[in-house]
Coordinates of N, CA and C in Angstrom, one line a residue:
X1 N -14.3 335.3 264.6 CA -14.6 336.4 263.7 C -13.6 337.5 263.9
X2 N -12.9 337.7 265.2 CA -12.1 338.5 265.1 C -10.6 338.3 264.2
X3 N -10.4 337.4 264.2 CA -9.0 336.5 263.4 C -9.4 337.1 261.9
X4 N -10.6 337.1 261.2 CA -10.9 336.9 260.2 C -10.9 338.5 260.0
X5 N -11.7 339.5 260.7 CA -11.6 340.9 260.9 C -10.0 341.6 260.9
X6 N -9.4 340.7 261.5 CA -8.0 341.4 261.8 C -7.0 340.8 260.2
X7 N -7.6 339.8 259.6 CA -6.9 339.4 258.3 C -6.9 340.0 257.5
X8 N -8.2 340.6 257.2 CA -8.9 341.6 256.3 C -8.2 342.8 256.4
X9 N -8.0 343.3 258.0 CA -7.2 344.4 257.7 C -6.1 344.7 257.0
X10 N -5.1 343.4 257.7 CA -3.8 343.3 257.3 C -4.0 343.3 255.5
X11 N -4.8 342.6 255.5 CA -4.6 342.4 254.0 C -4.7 343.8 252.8
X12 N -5.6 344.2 253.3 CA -6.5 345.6 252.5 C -5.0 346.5 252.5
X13 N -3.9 346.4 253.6 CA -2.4 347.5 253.4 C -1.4 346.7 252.9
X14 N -1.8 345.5 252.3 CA -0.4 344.8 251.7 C -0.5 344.3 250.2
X15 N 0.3 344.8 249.7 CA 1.0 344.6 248.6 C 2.3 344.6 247.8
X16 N 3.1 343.5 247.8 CA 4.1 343.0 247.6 C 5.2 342.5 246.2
X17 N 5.9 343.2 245.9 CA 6.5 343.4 244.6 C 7.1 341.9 244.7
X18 N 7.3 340.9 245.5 CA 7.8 340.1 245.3 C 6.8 338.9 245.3
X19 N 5.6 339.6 245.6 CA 4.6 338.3 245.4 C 4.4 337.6 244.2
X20 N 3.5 336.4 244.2 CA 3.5 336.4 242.8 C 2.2 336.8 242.0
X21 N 2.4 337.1 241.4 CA 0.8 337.6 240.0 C 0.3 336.5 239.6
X22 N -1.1 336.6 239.6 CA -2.2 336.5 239.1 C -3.1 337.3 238.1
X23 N -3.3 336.9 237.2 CA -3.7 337.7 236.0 C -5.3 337.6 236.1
X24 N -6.1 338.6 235.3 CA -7.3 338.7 235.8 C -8.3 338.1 237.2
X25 N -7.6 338.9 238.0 CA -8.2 338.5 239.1 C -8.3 339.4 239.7
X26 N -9.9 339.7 241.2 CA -9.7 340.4 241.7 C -10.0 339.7 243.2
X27 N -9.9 340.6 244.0 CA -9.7 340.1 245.6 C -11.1 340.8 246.5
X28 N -11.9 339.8 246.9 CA -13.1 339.9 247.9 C -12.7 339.3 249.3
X29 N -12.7 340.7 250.0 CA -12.4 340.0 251.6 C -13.8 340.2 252.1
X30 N -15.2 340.3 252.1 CA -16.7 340.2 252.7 C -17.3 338.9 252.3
X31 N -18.1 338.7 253.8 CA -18.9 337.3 254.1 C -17.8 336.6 255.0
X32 N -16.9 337.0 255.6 CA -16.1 335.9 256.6 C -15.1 335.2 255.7
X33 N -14.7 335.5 254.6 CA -13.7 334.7 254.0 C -12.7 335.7 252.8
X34 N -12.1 335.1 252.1 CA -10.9 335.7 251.5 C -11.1 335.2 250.1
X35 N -11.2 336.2 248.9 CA -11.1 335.3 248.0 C -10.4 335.6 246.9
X36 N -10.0 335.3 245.9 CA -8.8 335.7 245.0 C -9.8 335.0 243.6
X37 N -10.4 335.7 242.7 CA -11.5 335.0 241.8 C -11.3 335.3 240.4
X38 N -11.2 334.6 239.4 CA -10.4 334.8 238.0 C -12.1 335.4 237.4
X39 N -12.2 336.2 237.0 CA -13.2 336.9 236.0 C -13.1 336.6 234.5
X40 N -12.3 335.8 234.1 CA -12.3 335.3 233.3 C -12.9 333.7 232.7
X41 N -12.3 333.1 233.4 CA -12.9 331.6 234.0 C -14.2 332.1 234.8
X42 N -14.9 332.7 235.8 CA -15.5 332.7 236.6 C -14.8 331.8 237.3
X43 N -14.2 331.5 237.9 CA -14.0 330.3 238.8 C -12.9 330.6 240.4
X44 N -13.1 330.3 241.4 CA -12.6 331.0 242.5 C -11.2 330.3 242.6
X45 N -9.6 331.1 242.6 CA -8.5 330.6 242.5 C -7.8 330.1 243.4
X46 N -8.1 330.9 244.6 CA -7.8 330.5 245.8 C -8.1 331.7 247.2
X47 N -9.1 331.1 247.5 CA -9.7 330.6 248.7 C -9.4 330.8 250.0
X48 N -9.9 331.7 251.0 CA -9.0 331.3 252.6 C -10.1 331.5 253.6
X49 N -10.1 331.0 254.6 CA -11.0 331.2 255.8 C -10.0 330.4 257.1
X50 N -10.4 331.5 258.3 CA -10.0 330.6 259.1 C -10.9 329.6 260.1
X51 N -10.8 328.4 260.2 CA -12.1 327.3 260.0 C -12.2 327.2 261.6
X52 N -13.0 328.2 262.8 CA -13.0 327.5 264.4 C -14.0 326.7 264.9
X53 N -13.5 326.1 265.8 CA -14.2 324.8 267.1 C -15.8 326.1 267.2
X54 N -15.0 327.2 267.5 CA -16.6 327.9 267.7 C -17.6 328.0 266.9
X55 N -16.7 328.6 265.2 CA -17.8 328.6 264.2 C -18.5 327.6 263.9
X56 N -18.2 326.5 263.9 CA -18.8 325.2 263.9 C -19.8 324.6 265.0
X57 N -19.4 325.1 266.1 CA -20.3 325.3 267.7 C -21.4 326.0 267.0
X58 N -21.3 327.1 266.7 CA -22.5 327.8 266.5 C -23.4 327.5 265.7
X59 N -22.7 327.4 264.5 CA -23.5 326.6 263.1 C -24.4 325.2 263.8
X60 N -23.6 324.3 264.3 CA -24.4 323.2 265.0 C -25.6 323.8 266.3
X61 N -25.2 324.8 266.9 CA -26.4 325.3 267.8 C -27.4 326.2 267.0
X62 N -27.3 326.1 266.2 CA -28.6 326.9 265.5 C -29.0 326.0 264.2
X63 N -30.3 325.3 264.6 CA -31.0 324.3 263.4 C -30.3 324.8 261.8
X64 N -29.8 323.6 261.6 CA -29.0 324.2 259.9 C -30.6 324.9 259.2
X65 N -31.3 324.7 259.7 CA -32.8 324.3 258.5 C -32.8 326.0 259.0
X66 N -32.7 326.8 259.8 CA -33.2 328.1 260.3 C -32.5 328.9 259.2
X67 N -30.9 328.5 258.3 CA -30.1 329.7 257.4 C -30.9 328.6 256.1
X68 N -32.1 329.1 255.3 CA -32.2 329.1 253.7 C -31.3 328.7 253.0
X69 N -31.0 327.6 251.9 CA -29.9 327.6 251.2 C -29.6 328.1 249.7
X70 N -30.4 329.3 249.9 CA -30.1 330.3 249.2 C -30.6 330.1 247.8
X71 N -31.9 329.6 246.8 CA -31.8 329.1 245.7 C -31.5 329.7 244.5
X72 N -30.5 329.2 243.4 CA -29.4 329.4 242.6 C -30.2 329.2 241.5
X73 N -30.4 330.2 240.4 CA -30.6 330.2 239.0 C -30.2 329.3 238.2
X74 N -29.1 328.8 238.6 CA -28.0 327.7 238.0 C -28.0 326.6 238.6
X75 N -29.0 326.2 239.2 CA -29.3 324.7 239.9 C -29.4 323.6 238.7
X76 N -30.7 324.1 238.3 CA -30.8 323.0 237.2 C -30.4 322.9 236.2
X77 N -29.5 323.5 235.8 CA -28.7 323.7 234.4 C -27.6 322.6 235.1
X78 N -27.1 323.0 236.2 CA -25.9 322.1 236.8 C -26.8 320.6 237.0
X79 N -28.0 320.3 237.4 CA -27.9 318.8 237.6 C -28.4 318.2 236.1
X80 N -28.9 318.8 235.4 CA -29.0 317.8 234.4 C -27.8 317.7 233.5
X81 N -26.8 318.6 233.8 CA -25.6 318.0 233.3 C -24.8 317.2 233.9
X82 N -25.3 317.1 235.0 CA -24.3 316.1 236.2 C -23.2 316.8 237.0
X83 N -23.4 318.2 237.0 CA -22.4 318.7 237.7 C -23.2 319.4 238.8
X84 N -22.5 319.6 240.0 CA -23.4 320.3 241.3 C -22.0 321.7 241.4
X85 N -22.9 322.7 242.0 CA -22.2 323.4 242.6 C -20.6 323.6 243.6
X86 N -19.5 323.3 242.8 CA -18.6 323.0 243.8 C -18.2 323.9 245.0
X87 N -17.6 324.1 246.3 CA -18.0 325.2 246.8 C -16.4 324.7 247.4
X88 N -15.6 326.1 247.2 CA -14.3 325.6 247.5 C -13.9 325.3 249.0
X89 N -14.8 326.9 249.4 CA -14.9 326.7 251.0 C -16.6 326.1 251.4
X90 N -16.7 325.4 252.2 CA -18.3 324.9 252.0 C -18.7 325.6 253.2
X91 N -20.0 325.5 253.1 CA -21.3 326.5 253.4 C -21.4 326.0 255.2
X92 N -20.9 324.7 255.4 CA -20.9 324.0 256.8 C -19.8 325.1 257.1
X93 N -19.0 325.5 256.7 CA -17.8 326.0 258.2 C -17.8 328.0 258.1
X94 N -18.7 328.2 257.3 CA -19.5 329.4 257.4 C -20.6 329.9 257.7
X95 N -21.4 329.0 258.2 CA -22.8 329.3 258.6 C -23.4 329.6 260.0
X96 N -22.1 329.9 260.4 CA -22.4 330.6 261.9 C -23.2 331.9 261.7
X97 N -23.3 333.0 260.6 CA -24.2 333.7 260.4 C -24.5 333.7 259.2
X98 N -25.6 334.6 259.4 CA -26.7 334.7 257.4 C -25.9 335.2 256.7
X99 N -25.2 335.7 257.0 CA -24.2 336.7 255.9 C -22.9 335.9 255.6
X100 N -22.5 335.4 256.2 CA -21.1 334.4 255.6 C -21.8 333.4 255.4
X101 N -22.8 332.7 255.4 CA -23.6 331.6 254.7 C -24.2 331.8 253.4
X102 N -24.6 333.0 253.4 CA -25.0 333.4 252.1 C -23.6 333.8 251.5
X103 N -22.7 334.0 251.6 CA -22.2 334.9 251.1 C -21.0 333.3 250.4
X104 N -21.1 332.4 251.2 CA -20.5 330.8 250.8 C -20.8 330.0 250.0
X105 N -22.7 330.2 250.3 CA -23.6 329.1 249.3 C -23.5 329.5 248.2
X106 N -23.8 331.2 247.6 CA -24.5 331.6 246.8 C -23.7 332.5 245.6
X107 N -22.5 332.8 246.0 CA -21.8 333.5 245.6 C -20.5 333.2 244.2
X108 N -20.5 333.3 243.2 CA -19.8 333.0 242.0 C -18.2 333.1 242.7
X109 N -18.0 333.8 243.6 CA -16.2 333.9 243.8 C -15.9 332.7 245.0
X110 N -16.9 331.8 245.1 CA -16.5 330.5 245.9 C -17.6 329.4 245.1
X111 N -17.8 329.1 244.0 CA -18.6 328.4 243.2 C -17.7 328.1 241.9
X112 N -17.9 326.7 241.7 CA -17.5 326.1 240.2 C -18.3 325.1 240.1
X113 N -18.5 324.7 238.8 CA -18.9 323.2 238.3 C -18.0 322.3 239.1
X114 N -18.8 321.6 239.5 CA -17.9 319.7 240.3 C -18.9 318.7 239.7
X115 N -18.3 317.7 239.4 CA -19.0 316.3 239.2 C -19.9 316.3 240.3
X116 N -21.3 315.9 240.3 CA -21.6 315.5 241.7 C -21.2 314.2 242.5
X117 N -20.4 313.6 241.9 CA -20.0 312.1 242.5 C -18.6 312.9 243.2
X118 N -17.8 313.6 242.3 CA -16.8 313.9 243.1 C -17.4 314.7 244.7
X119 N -18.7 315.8 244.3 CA -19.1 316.3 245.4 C -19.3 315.6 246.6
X120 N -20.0 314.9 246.7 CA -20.4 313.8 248.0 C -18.9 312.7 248.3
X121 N -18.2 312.9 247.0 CA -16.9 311.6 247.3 C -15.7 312.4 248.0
X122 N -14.6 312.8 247.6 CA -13.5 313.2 247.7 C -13.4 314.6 248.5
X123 N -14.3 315.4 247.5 CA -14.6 316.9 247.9 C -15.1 316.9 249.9
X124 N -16.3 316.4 250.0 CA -16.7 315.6 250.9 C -16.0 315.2 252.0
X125 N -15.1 314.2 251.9 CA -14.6 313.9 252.6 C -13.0 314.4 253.3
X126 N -12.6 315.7 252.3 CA -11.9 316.9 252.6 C -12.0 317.7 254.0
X127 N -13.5 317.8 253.2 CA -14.3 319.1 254.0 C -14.6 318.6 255.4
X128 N -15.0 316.7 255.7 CA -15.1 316.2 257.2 C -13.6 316.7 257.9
X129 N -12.7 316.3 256.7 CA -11.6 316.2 257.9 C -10.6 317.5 258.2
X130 N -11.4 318.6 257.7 CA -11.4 319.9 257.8 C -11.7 320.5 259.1
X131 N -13.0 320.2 258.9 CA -13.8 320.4 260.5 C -13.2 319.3 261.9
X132 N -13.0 318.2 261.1 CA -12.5 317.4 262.3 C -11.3 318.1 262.7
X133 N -10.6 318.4 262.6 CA -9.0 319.0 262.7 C -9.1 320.3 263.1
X134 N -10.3 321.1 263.3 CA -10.7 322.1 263.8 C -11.2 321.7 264.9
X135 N -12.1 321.1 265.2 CA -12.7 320.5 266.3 C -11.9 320.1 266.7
X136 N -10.8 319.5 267.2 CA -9.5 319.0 267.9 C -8.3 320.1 268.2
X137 N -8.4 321.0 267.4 CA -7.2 321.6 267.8 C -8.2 323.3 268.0
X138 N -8.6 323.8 267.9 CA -9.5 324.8 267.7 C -9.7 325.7 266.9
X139 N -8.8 325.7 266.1 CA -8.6 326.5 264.9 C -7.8 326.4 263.8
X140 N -8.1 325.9 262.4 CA -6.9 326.1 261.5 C -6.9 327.2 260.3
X141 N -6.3 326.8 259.5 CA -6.0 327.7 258.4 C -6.3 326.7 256.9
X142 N -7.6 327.3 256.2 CA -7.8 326.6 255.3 C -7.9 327.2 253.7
X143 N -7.0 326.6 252.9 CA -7.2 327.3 251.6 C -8.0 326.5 250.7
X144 N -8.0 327.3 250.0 CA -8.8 326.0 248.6 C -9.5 326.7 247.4
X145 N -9.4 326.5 246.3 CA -9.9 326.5 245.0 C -9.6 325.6 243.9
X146 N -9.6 325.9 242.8 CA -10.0 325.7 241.7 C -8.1 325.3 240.9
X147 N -8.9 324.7 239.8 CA -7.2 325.0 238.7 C -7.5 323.9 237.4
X148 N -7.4 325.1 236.6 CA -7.3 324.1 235.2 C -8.8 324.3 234.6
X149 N -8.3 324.0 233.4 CA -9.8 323.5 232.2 C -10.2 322.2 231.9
X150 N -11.4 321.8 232.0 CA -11.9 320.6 231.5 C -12.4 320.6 230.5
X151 N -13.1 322.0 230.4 CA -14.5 322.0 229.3 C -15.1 323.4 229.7
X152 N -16.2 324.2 229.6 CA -17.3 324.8 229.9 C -18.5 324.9 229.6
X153 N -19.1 325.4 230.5 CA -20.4 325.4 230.7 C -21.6 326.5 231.2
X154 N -22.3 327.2 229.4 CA -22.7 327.8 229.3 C -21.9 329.8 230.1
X155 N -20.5 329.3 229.6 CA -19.3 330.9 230.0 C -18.3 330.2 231.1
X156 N -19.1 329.5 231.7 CA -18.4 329.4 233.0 C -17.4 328.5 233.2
X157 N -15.7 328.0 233.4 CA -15.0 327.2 233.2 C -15.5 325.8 234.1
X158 N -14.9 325.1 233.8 CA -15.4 323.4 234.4 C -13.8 323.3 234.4
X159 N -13.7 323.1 236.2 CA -11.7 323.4 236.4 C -11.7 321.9 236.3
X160 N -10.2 321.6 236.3 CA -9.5 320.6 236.0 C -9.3 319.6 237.5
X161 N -9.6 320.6 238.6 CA -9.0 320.0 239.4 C -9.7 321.0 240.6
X162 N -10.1 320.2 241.5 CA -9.8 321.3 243.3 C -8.8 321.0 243.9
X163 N -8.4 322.0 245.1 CA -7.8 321.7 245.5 C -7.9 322.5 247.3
X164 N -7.3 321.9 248.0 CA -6.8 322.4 249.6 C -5.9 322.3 250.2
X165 N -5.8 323.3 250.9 CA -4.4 323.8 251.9 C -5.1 323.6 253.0
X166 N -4.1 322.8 254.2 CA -5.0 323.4 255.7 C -3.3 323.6 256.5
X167 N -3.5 324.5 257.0 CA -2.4 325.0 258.1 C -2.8 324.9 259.1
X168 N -2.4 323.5 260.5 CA -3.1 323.1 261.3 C -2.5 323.9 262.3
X169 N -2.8 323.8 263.8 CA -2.5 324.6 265.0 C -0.8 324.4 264.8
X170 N -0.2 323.5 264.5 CA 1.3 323.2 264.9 C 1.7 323.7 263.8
X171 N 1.5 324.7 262.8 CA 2.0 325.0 261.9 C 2.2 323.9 260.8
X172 N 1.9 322.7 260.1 CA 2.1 322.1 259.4 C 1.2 321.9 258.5
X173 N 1.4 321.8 257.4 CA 0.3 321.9 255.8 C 0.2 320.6 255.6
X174 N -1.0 320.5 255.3 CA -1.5 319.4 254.7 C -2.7 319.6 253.1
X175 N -2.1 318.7 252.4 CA -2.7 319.0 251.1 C -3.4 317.9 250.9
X176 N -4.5 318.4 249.4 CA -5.2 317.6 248.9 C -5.3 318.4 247.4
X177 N -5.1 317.1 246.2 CA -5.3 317.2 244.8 C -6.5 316.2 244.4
X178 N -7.7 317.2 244.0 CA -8.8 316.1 243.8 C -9.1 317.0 242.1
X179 N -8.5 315.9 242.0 CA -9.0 316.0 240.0 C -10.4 315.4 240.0
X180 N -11.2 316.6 239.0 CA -12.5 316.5 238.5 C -12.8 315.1 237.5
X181 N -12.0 315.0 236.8 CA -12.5 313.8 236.4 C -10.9 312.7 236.1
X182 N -11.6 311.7 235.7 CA -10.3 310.8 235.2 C -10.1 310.2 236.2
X183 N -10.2 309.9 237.8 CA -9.5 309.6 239.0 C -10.2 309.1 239.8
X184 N -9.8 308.6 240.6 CA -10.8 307.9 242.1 C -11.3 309.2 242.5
X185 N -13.0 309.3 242.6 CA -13.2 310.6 243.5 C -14.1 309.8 244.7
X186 N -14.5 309.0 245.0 CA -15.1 308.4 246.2 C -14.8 308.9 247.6
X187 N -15.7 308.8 248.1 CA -15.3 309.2 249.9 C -14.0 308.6 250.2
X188 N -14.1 307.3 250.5 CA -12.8 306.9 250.8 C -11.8 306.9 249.8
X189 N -11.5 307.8 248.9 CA -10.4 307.6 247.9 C -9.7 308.8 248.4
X190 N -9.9 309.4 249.4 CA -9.4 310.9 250.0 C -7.8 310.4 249.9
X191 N -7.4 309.7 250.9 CA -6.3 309.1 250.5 C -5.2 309.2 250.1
X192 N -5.3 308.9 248.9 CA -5.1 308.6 247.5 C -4.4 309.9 246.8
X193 N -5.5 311.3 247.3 CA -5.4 312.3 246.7 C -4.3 313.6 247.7
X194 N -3.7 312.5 248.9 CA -3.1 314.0 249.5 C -1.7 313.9 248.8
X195 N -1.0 315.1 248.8 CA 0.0 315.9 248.2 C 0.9 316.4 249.0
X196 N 2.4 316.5 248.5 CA 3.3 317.5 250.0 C 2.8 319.1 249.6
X197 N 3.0 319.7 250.3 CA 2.9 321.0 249.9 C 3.4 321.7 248.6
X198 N 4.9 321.1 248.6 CA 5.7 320.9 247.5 C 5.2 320.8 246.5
X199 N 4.3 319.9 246.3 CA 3.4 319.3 245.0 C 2.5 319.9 244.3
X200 N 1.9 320.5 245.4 CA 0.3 321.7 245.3 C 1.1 322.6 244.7
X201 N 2.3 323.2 245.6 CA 2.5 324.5 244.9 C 2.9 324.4 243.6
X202 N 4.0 323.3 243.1 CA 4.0 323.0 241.6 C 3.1 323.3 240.5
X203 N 2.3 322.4 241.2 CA 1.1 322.2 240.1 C 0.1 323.5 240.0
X204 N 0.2 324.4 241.3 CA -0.5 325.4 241.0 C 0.5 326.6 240.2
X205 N 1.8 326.6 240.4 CA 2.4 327.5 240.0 C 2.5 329.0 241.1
X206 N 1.8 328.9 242.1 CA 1.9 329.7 242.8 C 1.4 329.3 244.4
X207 N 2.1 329.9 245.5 CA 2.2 329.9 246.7 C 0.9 330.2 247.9
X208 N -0.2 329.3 247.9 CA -1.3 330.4 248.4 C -1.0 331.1 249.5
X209 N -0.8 331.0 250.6 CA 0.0 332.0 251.6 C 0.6 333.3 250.9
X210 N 1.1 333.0 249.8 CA 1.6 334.6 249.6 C 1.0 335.0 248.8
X211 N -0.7 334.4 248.0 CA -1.5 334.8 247.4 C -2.1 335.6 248.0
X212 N -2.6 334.9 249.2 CA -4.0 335.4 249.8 C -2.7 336.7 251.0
X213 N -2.2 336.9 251.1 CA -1.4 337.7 252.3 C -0.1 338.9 251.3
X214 N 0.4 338.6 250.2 CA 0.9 339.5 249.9 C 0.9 339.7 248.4
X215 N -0.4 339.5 247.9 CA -0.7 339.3 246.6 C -0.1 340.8 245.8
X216 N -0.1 340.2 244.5 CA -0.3 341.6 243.6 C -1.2 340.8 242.3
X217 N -1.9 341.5 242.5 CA -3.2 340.6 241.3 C -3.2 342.1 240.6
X218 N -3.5 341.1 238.9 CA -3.5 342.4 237.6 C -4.6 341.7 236.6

């Protein structure tokens, strides 16, 4: 928590003429995470938390069933269309307290439409090796959102694509491109879907490290 307190600060005094822009967007550093969220799309752009051996210790020592999982207006609109809640950063590597759990499960600036097949498949199996990689090293660096149009649904965009950054203890990125539709999204198709860093940033058009750290959003 302190890593994440001390981000926030840095963050709240920096802004950088050579960063790159983001157009309608604004930036929420409350609930334990970082977020950069297009109000236009509704849909969360990119994403940051730093993911610990401890926050995950805790979350597992306190019965998941004791934090509520918050129930959503937009539940059932999302399953009878086949889409579930996608959650860029998920609700497991925040729920060491009520307030970054709620603030993970429930919240429009870390929420999009996902397939639910992609949810249990690819998305899924992201998020294990997320926590695994934390639990081994004790702490990383994890980004993740959204990108692109598929369609929408009832205002809200249906992205084209998720995506994740992890910045492991040794300094090295590892990516993942999980297209919403059109593509293998199965558990084990994880695979399939990692990317060089190089690739992510292409395809996003912008750098998340210098989003979430020296942003200028308009």
């Amino acid at each position: 928590m302190k890593n994440i307190l001390l981000i926030i600060f840095v963050l709240s005094g920096i802004c950088s003429l050579h960063a790159q822009t983001l157009i309608n967007c604004k930036v929420d550093t409350t609930g334990g995470y970082i977020s950069v969220f297009d109000t236009v799309k509704y849909n969360p752009i990119c994403n940051y938390e730093v993911l610990t051996k401890a926050h995950l210790d805790n979350h597992s020592a306190n019965n998941r069933d004791t934090i509520s999982f918050f129930p959503h207006k937009i539940d059932v609109l999302y399953k009878k269309s086949g889409y579930s809640r996608g959650h860029c950063l998920p609700f497991e590597d925040l729920a060491y307290s009520y307030v970054s759990a709620k603030a993970s499960m429930n919240e429009k600036r870390n929420l999009a439409p996902q397939p639910q097949n992609e949810n249990i498949g690819t998305k899924l199996a992201c998020e294990d090796t997320c926590r695994l990689l934390a639990n081994q090293q004790g702490s990383i660096q994890v980004f993740g959102g959204t990108w692109g149009t598929y369609g929408s649904m009832k205002g809200i965009n249906i992205p084209e694509a998720y995506w994740t950054m992890i910045i492991d203890s040794d300094n090295n990125a590892i990516c993942w491109w999980l297209p919403t539709h059109g593509g293998k999204i199965g558990y084990h198709d994880l695979g399939a879907c990692r990317i060089t860093q190089e690739s992510l940033e292409a395809k996003l058009g912008f750098e998340p490290p210098l989003v979430i750290f020296k942003q200028q959003i308009r």
